[in-house]
CSV table of C-alpha atoms in Angstrom, one decimal:
chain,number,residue,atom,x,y,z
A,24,UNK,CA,75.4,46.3,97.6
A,25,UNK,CA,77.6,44.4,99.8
A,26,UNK,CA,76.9,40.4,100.4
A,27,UNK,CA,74.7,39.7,103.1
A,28,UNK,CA,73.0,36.8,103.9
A,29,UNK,CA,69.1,36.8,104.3
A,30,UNK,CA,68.9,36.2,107.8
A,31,UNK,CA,71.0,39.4,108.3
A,32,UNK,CA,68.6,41.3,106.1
A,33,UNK,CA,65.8,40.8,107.6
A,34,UNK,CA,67.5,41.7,110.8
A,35,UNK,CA,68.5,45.0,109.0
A,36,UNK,CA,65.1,45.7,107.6
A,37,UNK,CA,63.2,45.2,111.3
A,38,UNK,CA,65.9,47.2,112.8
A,39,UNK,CA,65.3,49.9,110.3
A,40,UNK,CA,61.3,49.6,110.9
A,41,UNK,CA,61.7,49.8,114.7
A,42,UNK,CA,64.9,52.8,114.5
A,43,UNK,CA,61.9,55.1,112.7
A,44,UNK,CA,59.4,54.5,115.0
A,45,UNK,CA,61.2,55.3,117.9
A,46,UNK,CA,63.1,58.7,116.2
A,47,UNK,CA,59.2,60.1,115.4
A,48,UNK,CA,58.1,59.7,118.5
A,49,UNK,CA,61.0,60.8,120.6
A,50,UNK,CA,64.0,60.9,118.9
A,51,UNK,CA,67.4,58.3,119.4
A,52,UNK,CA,66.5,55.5,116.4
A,53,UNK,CA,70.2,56.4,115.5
A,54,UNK,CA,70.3,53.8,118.7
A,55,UNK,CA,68.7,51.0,117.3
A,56,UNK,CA,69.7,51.4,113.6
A,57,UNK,CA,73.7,52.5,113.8
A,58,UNK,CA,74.6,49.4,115.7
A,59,UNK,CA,72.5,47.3,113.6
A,60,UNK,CA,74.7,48.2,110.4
A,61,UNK,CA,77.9,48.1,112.2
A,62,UNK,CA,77.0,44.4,113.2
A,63,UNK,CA,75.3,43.4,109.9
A,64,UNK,CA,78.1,44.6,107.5
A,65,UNK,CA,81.0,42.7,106.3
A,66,UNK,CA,83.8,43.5,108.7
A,67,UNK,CA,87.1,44.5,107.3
A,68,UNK,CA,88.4,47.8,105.1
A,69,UNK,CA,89.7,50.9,106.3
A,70,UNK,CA,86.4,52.4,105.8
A,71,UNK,CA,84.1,50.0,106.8
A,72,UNK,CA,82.6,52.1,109.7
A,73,UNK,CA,81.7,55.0,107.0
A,74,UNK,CA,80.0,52.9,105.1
A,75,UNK,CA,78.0,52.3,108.1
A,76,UNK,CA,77.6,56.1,108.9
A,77,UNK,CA,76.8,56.9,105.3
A,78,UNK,CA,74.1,54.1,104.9
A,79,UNK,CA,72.6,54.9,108.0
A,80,UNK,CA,71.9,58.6,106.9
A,81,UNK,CA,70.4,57.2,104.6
A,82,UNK,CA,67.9,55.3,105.5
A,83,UNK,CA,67.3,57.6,108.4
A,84,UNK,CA,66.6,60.9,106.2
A,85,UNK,CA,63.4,58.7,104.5
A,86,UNK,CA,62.0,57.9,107.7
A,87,UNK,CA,62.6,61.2,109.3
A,88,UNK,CA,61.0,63.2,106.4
A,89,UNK,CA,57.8,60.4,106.6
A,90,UNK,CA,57.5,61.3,110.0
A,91,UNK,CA,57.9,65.3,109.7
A,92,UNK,CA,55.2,65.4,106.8
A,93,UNK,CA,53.1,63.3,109.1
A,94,UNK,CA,53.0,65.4,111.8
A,95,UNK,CA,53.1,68.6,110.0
A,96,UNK,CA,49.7,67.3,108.4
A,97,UNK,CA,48.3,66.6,111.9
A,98,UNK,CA,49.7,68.9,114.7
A,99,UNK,CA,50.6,73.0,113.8
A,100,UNK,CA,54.3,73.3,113.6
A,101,UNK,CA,56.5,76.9,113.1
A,102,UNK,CA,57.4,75.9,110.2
A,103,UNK,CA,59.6,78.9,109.6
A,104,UNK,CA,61.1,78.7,113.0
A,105,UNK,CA,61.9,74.9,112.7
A,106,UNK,CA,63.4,75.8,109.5
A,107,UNK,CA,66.0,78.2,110.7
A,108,UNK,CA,67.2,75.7,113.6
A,109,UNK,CA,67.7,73.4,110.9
A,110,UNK,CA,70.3,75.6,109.3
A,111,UNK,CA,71.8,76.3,112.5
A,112,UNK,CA,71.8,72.9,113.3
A,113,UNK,CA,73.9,72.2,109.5
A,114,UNK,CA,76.1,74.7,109.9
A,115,UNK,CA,76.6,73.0,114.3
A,116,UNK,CA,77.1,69.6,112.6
A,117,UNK,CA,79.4,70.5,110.4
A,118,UNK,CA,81.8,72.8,112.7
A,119,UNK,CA,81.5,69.7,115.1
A,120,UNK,CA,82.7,67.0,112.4
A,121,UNK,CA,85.6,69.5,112.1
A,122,UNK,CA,86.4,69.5,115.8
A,123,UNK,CA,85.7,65.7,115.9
A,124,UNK,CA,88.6,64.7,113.9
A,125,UNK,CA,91.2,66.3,116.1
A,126,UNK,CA,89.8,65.6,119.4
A,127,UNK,CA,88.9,62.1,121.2
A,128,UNK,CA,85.3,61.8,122.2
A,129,UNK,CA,86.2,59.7,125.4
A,130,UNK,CA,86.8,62.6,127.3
A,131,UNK,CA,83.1,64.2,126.6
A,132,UNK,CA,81.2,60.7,126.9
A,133,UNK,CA,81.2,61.0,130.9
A,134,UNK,CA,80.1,64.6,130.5
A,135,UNK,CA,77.3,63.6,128.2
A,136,UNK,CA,76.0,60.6,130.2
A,137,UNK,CA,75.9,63.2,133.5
A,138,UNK,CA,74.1,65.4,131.6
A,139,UNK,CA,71.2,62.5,130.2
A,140,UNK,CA,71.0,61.1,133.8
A,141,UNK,CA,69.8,64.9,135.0
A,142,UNK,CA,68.0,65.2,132.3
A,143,UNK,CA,66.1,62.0,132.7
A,144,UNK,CA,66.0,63.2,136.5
A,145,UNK,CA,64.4,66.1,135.8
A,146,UNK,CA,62.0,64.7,133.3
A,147,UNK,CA,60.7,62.4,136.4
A,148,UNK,CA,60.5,65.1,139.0
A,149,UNK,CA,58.8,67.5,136.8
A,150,UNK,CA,55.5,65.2,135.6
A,151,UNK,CA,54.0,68.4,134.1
A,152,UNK,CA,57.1,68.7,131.6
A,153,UNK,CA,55.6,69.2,128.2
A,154,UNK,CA,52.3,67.5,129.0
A,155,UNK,CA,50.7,70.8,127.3
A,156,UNK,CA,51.2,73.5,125.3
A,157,UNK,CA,52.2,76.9,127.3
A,158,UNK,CA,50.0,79.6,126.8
A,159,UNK,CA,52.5,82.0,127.4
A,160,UNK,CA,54.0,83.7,124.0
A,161,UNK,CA,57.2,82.6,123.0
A,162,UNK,CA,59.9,85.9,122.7
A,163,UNK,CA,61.8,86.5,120.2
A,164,UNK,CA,64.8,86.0,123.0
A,165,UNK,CA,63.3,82.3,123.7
A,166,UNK,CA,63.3,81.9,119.7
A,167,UNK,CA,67.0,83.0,119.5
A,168,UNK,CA,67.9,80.7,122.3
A,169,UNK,CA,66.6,77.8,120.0
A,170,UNK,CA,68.8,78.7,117.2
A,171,UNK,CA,71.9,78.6,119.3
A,172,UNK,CA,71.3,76.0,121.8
A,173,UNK,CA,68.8,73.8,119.7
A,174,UNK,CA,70.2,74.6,116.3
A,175,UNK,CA,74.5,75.2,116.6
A,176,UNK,CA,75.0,73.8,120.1
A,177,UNK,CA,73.4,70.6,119.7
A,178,UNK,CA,74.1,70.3,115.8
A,179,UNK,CA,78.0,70.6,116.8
A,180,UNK,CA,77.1,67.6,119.4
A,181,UNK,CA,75.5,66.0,116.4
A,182,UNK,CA,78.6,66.2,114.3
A,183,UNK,CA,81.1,65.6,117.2
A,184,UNK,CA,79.1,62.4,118.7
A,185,UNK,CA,75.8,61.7,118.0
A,186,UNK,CA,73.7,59.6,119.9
A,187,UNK,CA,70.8,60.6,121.1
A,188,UNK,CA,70.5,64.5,119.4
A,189,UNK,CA,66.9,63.7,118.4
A,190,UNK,CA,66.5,63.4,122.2
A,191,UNK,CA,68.1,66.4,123.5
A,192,UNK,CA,66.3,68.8,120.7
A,193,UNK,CA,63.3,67.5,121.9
A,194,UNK,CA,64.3,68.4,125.8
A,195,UNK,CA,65.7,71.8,124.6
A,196,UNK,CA,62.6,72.8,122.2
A,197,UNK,CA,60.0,72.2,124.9
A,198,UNK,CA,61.8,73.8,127.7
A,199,UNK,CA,62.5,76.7,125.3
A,200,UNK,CA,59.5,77.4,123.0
A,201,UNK,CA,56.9,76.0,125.7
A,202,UNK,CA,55.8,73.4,122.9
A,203,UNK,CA,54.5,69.9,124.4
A,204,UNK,CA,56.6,67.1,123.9
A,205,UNK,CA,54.7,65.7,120.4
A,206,UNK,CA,54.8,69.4,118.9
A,207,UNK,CA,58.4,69.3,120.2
A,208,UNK,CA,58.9,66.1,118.5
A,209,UNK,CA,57.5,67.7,115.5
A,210,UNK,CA,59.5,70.2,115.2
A,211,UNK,CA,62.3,68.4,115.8
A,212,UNK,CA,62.0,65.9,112.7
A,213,UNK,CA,62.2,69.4,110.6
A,214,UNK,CA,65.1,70.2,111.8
A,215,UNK,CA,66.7,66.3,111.7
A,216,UNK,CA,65.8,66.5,108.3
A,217,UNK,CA,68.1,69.3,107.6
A,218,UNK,CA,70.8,67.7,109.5
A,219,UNK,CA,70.6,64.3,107.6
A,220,UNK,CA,70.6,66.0,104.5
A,221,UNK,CA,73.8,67.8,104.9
A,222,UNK,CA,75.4,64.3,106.6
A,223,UNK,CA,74.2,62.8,103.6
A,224,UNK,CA,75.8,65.2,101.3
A,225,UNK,CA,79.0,64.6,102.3
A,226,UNK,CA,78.9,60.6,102.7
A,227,UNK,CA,77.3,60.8,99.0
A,228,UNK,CA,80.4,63.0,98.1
A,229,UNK,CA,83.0,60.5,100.2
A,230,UNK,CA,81.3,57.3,98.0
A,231,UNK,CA,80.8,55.7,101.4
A,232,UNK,CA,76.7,54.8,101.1
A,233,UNK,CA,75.8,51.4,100.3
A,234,UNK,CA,72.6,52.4,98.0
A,235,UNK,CA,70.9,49.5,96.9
A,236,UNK,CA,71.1,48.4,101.0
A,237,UNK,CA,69.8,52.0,102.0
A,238,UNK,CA,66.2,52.2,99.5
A,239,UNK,CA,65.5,48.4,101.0
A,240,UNK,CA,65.7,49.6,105.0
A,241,UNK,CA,64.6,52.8,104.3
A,242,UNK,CA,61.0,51.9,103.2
A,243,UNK,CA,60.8,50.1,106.5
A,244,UNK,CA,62.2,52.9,108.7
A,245,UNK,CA,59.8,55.2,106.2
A,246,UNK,CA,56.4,52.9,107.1
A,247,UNK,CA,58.7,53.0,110.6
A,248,UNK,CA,58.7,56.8,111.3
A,249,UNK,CA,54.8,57.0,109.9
A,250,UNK,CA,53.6,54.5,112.4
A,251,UNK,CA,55.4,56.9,115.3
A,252,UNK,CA,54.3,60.3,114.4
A,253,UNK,CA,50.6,58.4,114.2
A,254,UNK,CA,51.2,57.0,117.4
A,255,UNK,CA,52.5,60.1,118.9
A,256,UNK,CA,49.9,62.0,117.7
A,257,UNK,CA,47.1,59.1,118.9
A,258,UNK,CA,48.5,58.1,122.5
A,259,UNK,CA,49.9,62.0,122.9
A,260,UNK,CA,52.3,63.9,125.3
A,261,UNK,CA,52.0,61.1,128.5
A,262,UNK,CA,53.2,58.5,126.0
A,263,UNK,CA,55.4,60.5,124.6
A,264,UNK,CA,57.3,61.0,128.2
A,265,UNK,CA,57.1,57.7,129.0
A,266,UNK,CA,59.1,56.6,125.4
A,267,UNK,CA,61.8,59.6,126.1
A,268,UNK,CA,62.3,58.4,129.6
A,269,UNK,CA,63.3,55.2,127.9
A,270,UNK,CA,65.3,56.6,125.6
A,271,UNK,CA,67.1,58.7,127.7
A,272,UNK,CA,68.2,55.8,130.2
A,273,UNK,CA,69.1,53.3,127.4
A,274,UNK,CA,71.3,56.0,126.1
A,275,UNK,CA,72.9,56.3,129.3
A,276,UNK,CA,73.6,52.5,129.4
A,277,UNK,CA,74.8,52.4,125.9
A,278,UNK,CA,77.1,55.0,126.3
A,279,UNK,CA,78.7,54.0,129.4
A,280,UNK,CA,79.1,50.7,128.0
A,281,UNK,CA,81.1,51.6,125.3
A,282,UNK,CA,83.2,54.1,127.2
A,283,UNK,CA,84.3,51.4,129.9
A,284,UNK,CA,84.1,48.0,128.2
A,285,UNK,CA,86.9,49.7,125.5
C-alpha cells in the first residue's frame, strides 16, 4: 500500500462511500471515485494512472455486487437476461480496450457529451420515462436489442472511455425492456458486475491494484452501494430520475472540462 497521509484517507474512504451510493441508485460513482484516486495517489511512475484504474475496480466491484444482491433480494430481476448482457458487455469492454489503445478518445468526447445532453433532454421532456413498469411483454427482438446495444455497444464504450456506462445501461435497459428506472438500475448492477470482474482480471494480471488501499475503500463503497439500492428501492422511480438527471448533467460538465481545459 502506497504512503498516504490520513487526511487523504479519509478523503478516499468518503469518496468511496459516496461513489457506491450514487452507482446503485443510478449508475456514474466511477465519477466521484476515479478522480478521487487519481488525486489522492502519489504522483509520479509510468504507471501511476493504472494503478489508479486497477484500484478503482476494485473497490467498485464490492460495492456493485452489495448493491446487486440488495436489489435482487427486494425488486424481481431477469436474472438470466441480465446475465447474458453481462457477457456481452465483457466480451464489448474488452474489444473496446483493444480499440482504445490505437485511437485518441478526444475525437469521441464531443460525440458523447451531445449524446448525454439529449439524453438528459429527453429524460426531462418525457416525465413518464421509467416511472413504471410496462405491461407490454418484452420480445425476444427487444431482448436481443439489449444484448447488442446494452451488452457489446455500451461494454466497448466502457472499455474505450468510461464515464458514465452505469448511466447509459440504465437509459438503454428501460427504453428497451420497458423496466422502470430502479428495476433498470437493478439490472444494471448485474451486468456492471460482470464488467468489473473482467477489468479486474486484467489489472490483477498487469500487478497494477493497490490491495491493502482497495479492501479499506471498498467496505465503504460496499455499506456505500447498500445504502443506494435501499434508497432506491425506498424513495423509488421519481427519485431515481431526479439522481440520473444529476448524473447525466455533471457528466456533461466533467467531460467537457477535461476535453477543453487540456
Amino acid at each position: 500500500m502506497p504512503d498516504i497521509p490520513l487526511t487523504v484517507l479519509v478523503v478516499l474512504c468518503v469518496a468511496a462511500l459516496a461513489a457506491g451510493w450514487i452507482d446503485a441508485v443510478v449508475g456514474g460513482g466511477g465519477l466521484l471515485l476515479l478522480p478521487a484516486l487519481l488525486l489522492g495517489l502519489p504522483a509520479g511512475g509510468a504507471h501511476a494512472a493504472q494503478y489508479a484504474l486497477g484500484t478503482n475496480k476494485a473497490v467498485a466491484i464490492v460495492g456493485t455486487t452489495g448493491a446487486a444482491i440488495t436489489y435482487a433480494r427486494r425488486t424481481p430481476v431477469d436474472i438470466g437476461t441480465a446475465v447474458k448482457i453481462g457477457l456481452a458487455a465483457l466480451a464489448g469492454s474488452s474489444g473496446g480496450a483493444l480499440v482504445a489503445a490505437g485511437l485518441s478518445t478526444d475525437v469521441l468526447k464531443p460525440i458523447v457529451m451531445v449524446v448525454l445532453l439529449a439524453v438528459g433532454a429527453f429524460v426531462i421532456l418525457r416525465p413518464s420515462f421509467g416511472q413504471a413498469p410496462s405491461t407490454e411483454p418484452v420480445s425476444p427482438r427487444r431482448v436481443l436489442a439489449a444484448v447488442g446495444l446494452g451488452g457489446v455497444g455500451i461494454g466497448f464504450y466502457d472499455g474505450l472511455i468510461g464515464p458514465g456506462t452505469g448511466t447509459f445501461l440504465v437509459l438503454a435497459l428501460t427504453a428497451l425492456l420497458h423496466l422502470d428506472l430502479v428495476r433498470a438500475s437493478a439490472t444494471a448492477k448485474i451486468v456492471n458486475c460482470c464488467t468489473n470482474a473482467g477489468a479486474l482480471a486484467m489489472f490483477a494480471w498487469k500487478g497494477t491494484v493497490f490491495w491493502q488501499l482497495a479492501a479499506l475503500m471498498a467496505v465503504f463503497n460496499l455499506i456505500g452501494g447498500t445504502l443506494g439500492a435501499r434508497t432506491a428501492l425506498k424513495r423509488g422511480s421519481g427519485f431515481v430520475r431526479v439522481v440520473l438527471l444529476t448524473v447525466v448533467f455533471s457528466l456533461v460538465a466533467k467531460m467537457a472540462y477535461d476535453q477543453w481545459s487540456a
